[in-house]
Amino acid sequence: MKVFVTGAGGFLGRAVVDAALAAGHEVLAMHRPASLPAPETQPAGVAVVAGDLRQRGAWEQAVGEAEAVIHCAAAASGDLPTQLAGTVLATENLLAALPARLARFVHVSSFSVYDFSAPGWSGRFDERTPLEPAPLRRDAYTQTKLQQEAMVRAACRETGRVLAIIRPGAIFGPGKDWDYGRAMRVGGLDLIFAPLSPMRLVHVANCAEALVAALTVPLGGEAVVNLVDDEQPTHWGFHYRAKRAGAPLGLGVPVPYLAVRAVGVAAWLASRLFFGGRARLPEWLDLPRQQVRWRGLSYRNDEAKRVLGWRPRVTLTEGIADTVRAARQSP
Amino acid sequence: MGVSEHLDTADGGPLRAAVIGCGAIAYEHLPYLTSSPDALLVGLCDRSRALAEAARNRFGAGTVYTDAEAMLAAERPDVVHVLTPPQTHDALVRQALAAGAHVVCEKPMTGTAAETAALIEAAAAAGRVLVESRNLLFNDPVIALLAMIAEGRLGTVRECDILLSLDFLAGPFGDRNLAGPGADLPAGAVHDFLPHLVYLFQALTGAETADAVHGELANRSGNARAGFDFLDALVMAGQVRGRLRIATDVEPSAFRVAVRGSEASVETDLYNPFMRFDGPPDTGKRAPIGQMRGGFALVRAGFANLRNKIGQHGTTHGLPRMLAATYAALRRGDPPPITPAEMLATARLTDEIVALGAGR
């Protein structure tokens, strides 16, 4: 299958290109013009497409040749206008360029679209968990990923195209370590908030293989799948194991979730009293975003295994080891 | 039809407002348009339906359009905010005027004074008000500076130095992934910021025209998308000297404004405001007292800036004030807070500074 991969130069996109090649697909890998890879570095079966989804251009012709798309590109940081351009406008342009014959669209969504206050006491968190009903209380990433997913869904329904929406948890691997579970560093101490809450990790190679599997498995119209690895370490456990693997970490100091929430309530009150509720708070003080990152929930991957026939290949131990190794080798 | 005649049709209710362009600057206009009793947001237009819908989702008002002509015909707005890239302003301003709307246009309204003059003429011919944004005049430190000058605390103003240091190459103006110029203007990316410096200089010194302009307008980064990214201009205007600088290669980000007069000097920053006053009575032997006062004032400014950052009282806090003054003037049929003569004077001095880059 000829697969068009957006964001192919990114952390996930690079792994997706590798996984697609390994699965025998021909890859059209879209890279931004300022960071094009040298042609000689590209393996056979990969054609580099230069372009930026924020602007229409010659890349649209390459999309026209594709049989399927894996849409990894998004702006994961920056202010709202930056993320609107890099995620929403980019996706609008991509959807407008899709050829009628395109058989399948694999969309990389995110856990951030969910309502993390919705799960009950059991903490069960799966594909039936509701989407965030009030995006404005969350950050720009959630707002733009929600709109992006809605746009993709509407476009695929309109054209009758098969759509796989893949919502990965926290993708980790060489180049992305999520600070090994610590919330912040104070001197030589690593503060670990909600030390016993699971981290919803998925290794980048496992994530890429699931996305590639979504290209070919039988799907009836539309499928939504969450991705997490089999083994979910707690924040404290991740920190401990990474430190043992050689990560340059300080002494882990656990801060119970209830204490984090208490500080959040105090910040919320201060915002209401002194700033009319408009205070711009960092994640660790902002009640809705505290829940997203630190609430103790039970993440599952049954649906991913059932729908995609996927099995996470890289274990947590291997994933931590290659992440730490890559960090030590980087300048 | 004159302004007051037009507003009679508003029937005393809020003015129907529409926005063309739903990019970053729209997110500074829309809070006013969706919270003021003087405005009713009726239309949001962008070539990207997704961006227009994003704005509607965030602000909860306005019908979404992707075609300006269609929006103007359907919504019949009283006021249109043109918030698109500068090279598109001319056609959109004319469309809005032709549809009977007053226009608030982001700066720079045009690339040259001749184009600005032509749009001002078009607005006059249509009997509509045209306002080019100059929001920094409504910022707290600028208001304070203007008050000090008006009270005569500086004596006669002799010098005005304005330095904008900002790594704007890190944003769309210098993004090498995007094709075409970052700002399609004669002075490139510098031109997008230059009107701020020019109108501040004119307002703070009272000088409208220059006897001479010296200096350098250049591209120092080698980033072709930016066009020009460096300006160091010396403006001579009678007894007044002005130095206007824009640089991307110095840190930290700052928007320093210093005004020196025959009696005293004052300095502030528009990004992290403070007010340092050097003048009577704390001069000569009392200068150390003045320095101590300045130290305490700096500490107070630090706390105020911390509070402002948490409370999201940022550098664009003057914009809703400017819009409130504009809408109030429209409702009363008064002259707008930014007059055509001021807009033209700013455009003409901008032209002279931009000419420093001629031939580069």
Short mmCIF file of C-alpha atoms in Angstrom, two decimals, chain B residues 20-256:
data_model
loop_
_atom_site.label_atom_id
_atom_site.label_comp_id
_atom_site.label_asym_id
_atom_site.label_seq_id
_atom_site.Cartn_x
_atom_site.Cartn_y
_atom_site.Cartn_z
CA ILE B 20 -12.42 39.37 8.63
CA GLY B 21 -9.40 37.26 9.50
CA CYS B 22 -9.47 34.83 12.43
CA GLY B 23 -5.76 34.52 13.14
CA ALA B 24 -3.82 35.53 16.23
CA ILE B 25 -4.81 39.21 16.36
CA ALA B 26 -8.50 38.33 16.14
CA TYR B 27 -8.12 36.73 19.56
CA GLU B 28 -7.28 40.21 20.87
CA HIS B 29 -10.28 41.93 19.21
CA LEU B 30 -12.90 39.29 19.92
CA PRO B 31 -12.91 39.51 23.73
CA TYR B 32 -14.07 43.13 23.41
CA LEU B 33 -16.58 42.37 20.68
CA THR B 34 -18.18 39.59 22.72
CA SER B 35 -18.25 41.40 26.04
CA SER B 36 -19.03 45.03 25.28
CA PRO B 37 -22.63 46.25 25.34
CA ASP B 38 -21.66 48.52 22.43
CA ALA B 39 -20.92 45.63 20.07
CA LEU B 40 -22.82 42.64 18.76
CA LEU B 41 -20.59 40.15 16.95
CA VAL B 42 -22.55 38.95 13.93
CA GLY B 43 -19.93 37.56 11.55
CA LEU B 44 -16.60 35.77 11.53
CA CYS B 45 -14.88 35.38 8.21
CA ASP B 46 -11.69 33.57 7.28
CA ARG B 47 -10.56 31.77 4.15
CA SER B 48 -10.15 28.82 6.49
CA ARG B 49 -13.55 27.67 7.70
CA ALA B 50 -11.81 25.73 10.46
CA LEU B 51 -10.13 28.84 11.85
CA ALA B 52 -13.38 30.79 11.70
CA GLU B 53 -15.15 27.94 13.50
CA ALA B 54 -12.39 27.79 16.09
CA ALA B 55 -12.98 31.47 16.84
CA ARG B 56 -16.71 30.93 17.08
CA ASN B 57 -16.21 27.96 19.38
CA ARG B 58 -14.00 30.02 21.64
CA PHE B 59 -16.10 33.18 21.77
CA GLY B 60 -19.54 31.67 21.28
CA ALA B 61 -20.89 34.19 18.80
CA GLY B 62 -20.94 35.12 15.14
CA THR B 63 -21.95 33.29 12.00
CA VAL B 64 -19.04 31.70 10.14
CA TYR B 65 -18.17 32.70 6.58
CA THR B 66 -15.32 31.98 4.22
CA ASP B 67 -16.20 34.75 1.80
CA ALA B 68 -16.08 38.38 2.93
CA GLU B 69 -18.50 39.59 0.27
CA ALA B 70 -21.07 37.01 1.32
CA MET B 71 -20.71 37.99 4.97
CA LEU B 72 -21.07 41.70 4.27
CA ALA B 73 -24.17 41.10 2.17
CA ALA B 74 -25.80 38.75 4.68
CA GLU B 75 -24.92 40.41 7.97
CA ARG B 76 -24.88 44.12 7.00
CA PRO B 77 -22.40 44.94 9.80
CA ASP B 78 -22.01 48.48 11.14
CA VAL B 79 -18.33 47.93 11.84
CA VAL B 80 -15.90 45.57 10.13
CA HIS B 81 -12.58 44.62 11.70
CA VAL B 82 -10.02 43.82 9.00
CA LEU B 83 -7.50 41.53 10.70
CA THR B 84 -5.91 39.77 7.75
CA PRO B 85 -2.29 40.04 6.50
CA PRO B 86 -1.43 43.60 5.41
CA GLN B 87 -1.26 42.92 1.68
CA THR B 88 -4.96 41.99 1.73
CA HIS B 89 -6.14 45.08 3.63
CA ASP B 90 -6.72 47.42 0.71
CA ALA B 91 -9.28 45.28 -1.10
CA LEU B 92 -11.05 44.20 2.10
CA VAL B 93 -11.26 47.73 3.52
CA ARG B 94 -12.76 48.92 0.24
CA GLN B 95 -15.26 46.05 0.23
CA ALA B 96 -16.34 46.86 3.77
CA LEU B 97 -16.68 50.57 3.03
CA ALA B 98 -18.69 49.80 -0.09
CA ALA B 99 -21.00 47.68 2.05
CA GLY B 100 -21.66 50.71 4.25
CA ALA B 101 -19.56 49.68 7.22
CA HIS B 102 -17.08 51.58 9.31
CA VAL B 103 -13.71 49.87 9.39
CA VAL B 104 -11.17 49.11 12.09
CA CYS B 105 -8.05 47.87 10.34
CA GLU B 106 -5.01 46.31 11.93
CA LYS B 107 -1.69 48.02 11.40
CA PRO B 108 0.01 48.45 9.06
CA MET B 109 -3.09 49.30 7.10
CA THR B 110 -1.06 49.55 3.89
CA GLY B 111 2.52 49.39 2.68
CA THR B 112 2.82 53.06 1.71
CA ALA B 113 1.46 56.48 2.63
CA ALA B 114 -0.03 56.84 -0.85
CA GLU B 115 -2.12 53.73 -0.30
CA THR B 116 -3.14 54.94 3.15
CA ALA B 117 -4.18 58.29 1.69
CA ALA B 118 -6.23 56.54 -0.96
CA LEU B 119 -8.08 54.45 1.64
CA ILE B 120 -8.72 57.51 3.78
CA GLU B 121 -10.19 59.20 0.72
CA ALA B 122 -12.32 56.16 0.01
CA ALA B 123 -13.66 56.21 3.56
CA ALA B 124 -14.43 59.93 3.35
CA ALA B 125 -16.20 59.43 0.04
CA ALA B 126 -18.27 56.64 1.57
CA GLY B 127 -19.05 58.75 4.65
CA ARG B 128 -17.60 56.07 6.89
CA VAL B 129 -15.01 56.04 9.63
CA LEU B 130 -11.73 54.26 9.01
CA VAL B 131 -9.46 53.58 11.98
CA GLU B 132 -6.02 52.01 11.82
CA SER B 133 -5.20 50.29 15.07
CA ARG B 134 -2.65 51.93 17.37
CA ASN B 135 -3.40 50.08 20.54
CA LEU B 136 -0.17 50.85 22.39
CA LEU B 137 -1.31 54.45 22.87
CA PHE B 138 -3.92 53.01 25.24
CA ASN B 139 -1.46 51.01 27.36
CA ASP B 140 -0.96 52.02 30.99
CA PRO B 141 2.71 53.11 30.72
CA VAL B 142 2.07 55.13 27.55
CA ILE B 143 -0.92 56.83 29.15
CA ALA B 144 1.30 57.66 32.13
CA LEU B 145 4.05 59.01 29.87
CA LEU B 146 1.62 61.18 27.94
CA ALA B 147 0.21 62.54 31.19
CA MET B 148 3.70 63.43 32.48
CA ILE B 149 4.48 65.21 29.25
CA ALA B 150 1.16 67.05 29.27
CA GLU B 151 1.79 68.17 32.85
CA GLY B 152 5.15 69.58 31.80
CA ARG B 153 7.15 67.38 34.15
CA LEU B 154 9.74 66.74 31.45
CA GLY B 155 9.86 70.32 30.26
CA THR B 156 10.13 70.50 26.49
CA VAL B 157 10.55 67.06 24.94
CA ARG B 158 13.85 66.80 23.08
CA GLU B 159 14.55 63.10 22.61
CA CYS B 160 12.60 59.89 22.25
CA ASP B 161 14.32 56.52 22.01
CA ILE B 162 12.28 53.43 21.27
CA LEU B 163 13.82 49.97 21.12
CA LEU B 164 11.88 46.85 20.21
CA SER B 165 13.96 43.75 20.75
CA LEU B 166 11.99 40.66 19.87
CA ASP B 167 12.91 37.40 18.22
CA PHE B 168 10.11 37.59 15.70
CA LEU B 169 12.06 35.35 13.36
CA ALA B 170 11.06 32.45 15.62
CA GLY B 171 7.44 32.97 14.57
CA PRO B 172 5.70 33.06 11.20
CA PHE B 173 7.76 36.05 9.99
CA GLY B 174 10.89 33.92 9.91
CA ASP B 175 9.47 30.42 9.58
CA ARG B 176 11.54 28.86 6.81
CA ASN B 177 9.00 26.07 6.42
CA LEU B 178 6.54 28.49 4.90
CA ALA B 179 6.82 29.76 1.35
CA GLY B 180 6.75 33.43 0.39
CA PRO B 181 7.58 36.50 2.45
CA GLY B 182 6.75 36.55 6.14
CA ALA B 183 5.28 40.02 5.70
CA ASP B 184 4.52 41.18 2.18
CA LEU B 185 5.49 44.78 2.87
CA PRO B 186 8.25 47.09 1.57
CA ALA B 187 10.24 46.72 4.79
CA GLY B 188 9.34 43.08 5.37
CA ALA B 189 8.93 41.90 8.94
CA VAL B 190 10.27 45.19 10.34
CA HIS B 191 7.39 46.95 8.61
CA ASP B 192 4.84 44.97 10.57
CA PHE B 193 6.11 46.48 13.83
CA LEU B 194 7.35 49.86 12.62
CA PRO B 195 4.02 51.74 12.81
CA HIS B 196 3.97 51.14 16.57
CA LEU B 197 7.31 52.87 16.96
CA VAL B 198 6.39 55.72 14.64
CA TYR B 199 3.07 56.60 16.20
CA LEU B 200 4.56 56.35 19.68
CA PHE B 201 7.36 58.72 18.66
CA GLN B 202 4.86 61.14 17.15
CA ALA B 203 2.52 61.05 20.13
CA LEU B 204 5.28 61.43 22.71
CA THR B 205 7.18 64.21 20.96
CA GLY B 206 4.46 66.00 19.07
CA ALA B 207 6.60 65.79 15.94
CA GLU B 208 4.60 64.78 12.90
CA THR B 209 7.17 65.08 10.17
CA ALA B 210 10.92 64.65 9.96
CA ASP B 211 13.54 67.02 8.62
CA ALA B 212 15.82 64.08 8.02
CA VAL B 213 16.02 60.35 8.64
CA HIS B 214 19.37 58.58 8.92
CA GLY B 215 20.25 55.02 9.75
CA GLU B 216 20.09 51.47 8.56
CA LEU B 217 17.33 49.10 7.53
CA ALA B 218 18.82 45.70 6.88
CA ASN B 219 18.55 41.95 6.96
CA ARG B 220 21.13 40.76 9.46
CA SER B 221 19.95 37.20 9.99
CA GLY B 222 20.19 36.04 6.41
CA ASN B 223 16.63 34.75 6.71
CA ALA B 224 15.17 35.81 3.38
CA ARG B 225 11.59 35.22 4.49
CA ALA B 226 11.88 38.10 6.94
CA GLY B 227 12.88 40.61 4.28
CA PHE B 228 14.22 43.17 6.72
CA ASP B 229 14.82 42.25 10.35
CA PHE B 230 16.90 45.15 11.65
CA LEU B 231 16.28 48.86 11.93
CA ASP B 232 18.29 51.62 13.53
CA ALA B 233 16.86 54.97 12.52
CA LEU B 234 17.71 58.48 13.71
CA VAL B 235 14.83 60.86 13.10
CA MET B 236 15.52 64.61 13.18
CA ALA B 237 12.42 66.77 13.59
CA GLY B 238 13.16 70.36 14.50
CA GLN B 239 14.46 70.39 18.07
CA VAL B 240 13.39 66.78 18.54
CA ARG B 241 15.59 63.77 18.00
CA GLY B 242 14.24 60.25 17.80
CA ARG B 243 15.99 56.92 17.66
CA LEU B 244 13.85 54.02 16.57
CA ARG B 245 15.32 50.54 16.70
CA ILE B 246 14.05 47.06 15.94
CA ALA B 247 16.31 44.07 16.50
CA THR B 248 15.86 40.32 16.64
CA ASP B 249 19.37 39.40 17.79
CA VAL B 250 19.49 40.83 21.30
CA GLU B 251 17.92 39.57 24.49
CA PRO B 252 15.77 39.87 26.46
CA SER B 253 12.59 40.79 24.66
CA ALA B 254 11.90 44.41 25.47
CA PHE B 255 9.94 47.39 24.23
CA ARG B 256 11.85 50.23 25.82
#
